[in-house]
Coordinates of C-alpha atoms in Angstrom, one line a residue:
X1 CA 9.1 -87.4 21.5
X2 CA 10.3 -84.4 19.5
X3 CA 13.5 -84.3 17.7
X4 CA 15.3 -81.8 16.4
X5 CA 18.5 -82.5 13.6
X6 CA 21.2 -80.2 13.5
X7 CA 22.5 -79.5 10.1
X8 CA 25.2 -76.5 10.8
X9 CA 25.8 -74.3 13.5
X10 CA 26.2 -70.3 12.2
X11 CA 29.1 -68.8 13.7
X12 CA 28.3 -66.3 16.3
X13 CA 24.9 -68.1 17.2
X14 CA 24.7 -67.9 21.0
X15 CA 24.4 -71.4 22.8
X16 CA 21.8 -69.9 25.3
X17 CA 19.5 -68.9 22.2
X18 CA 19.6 -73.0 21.8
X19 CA 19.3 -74.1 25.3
X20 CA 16.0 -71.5 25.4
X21 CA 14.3 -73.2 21.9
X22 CA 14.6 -76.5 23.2
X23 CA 13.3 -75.6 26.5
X24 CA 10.3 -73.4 24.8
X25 CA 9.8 -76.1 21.9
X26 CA 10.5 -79.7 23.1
X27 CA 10.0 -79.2 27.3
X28 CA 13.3 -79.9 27.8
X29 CA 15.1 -79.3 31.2
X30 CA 17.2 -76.7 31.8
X31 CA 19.8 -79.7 32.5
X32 CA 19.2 -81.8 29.7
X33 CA 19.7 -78.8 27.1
X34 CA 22.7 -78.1 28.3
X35 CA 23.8 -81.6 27.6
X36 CA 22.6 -81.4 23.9
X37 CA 24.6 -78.3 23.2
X38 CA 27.3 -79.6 25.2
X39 CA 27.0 -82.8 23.0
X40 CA 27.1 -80.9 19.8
X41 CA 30.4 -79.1 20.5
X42 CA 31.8 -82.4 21.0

């Protein structure tokens, strides 16, 4: 399984822009994506 480590977040980045790249990259779900970013707001 893929992982990907967030390090910093640049102001202004769009969430969708990250929900896409893990969908594109790692196969992800639309679903489960969302949770990550969801996750890292947290």
């Amino acid at each position: 399984m893929a992982k990907i480590v967030m390090e910093s977040w640049r102001e202004g980045l769009k969430g969708v822009s990250l929900v896409k790249l893990q969908n594109e990259i790692l196969g992800l779900g639309l679903k489960e994506a969302k949770t990550n970013l969801d996750n890292l707001f947290r």
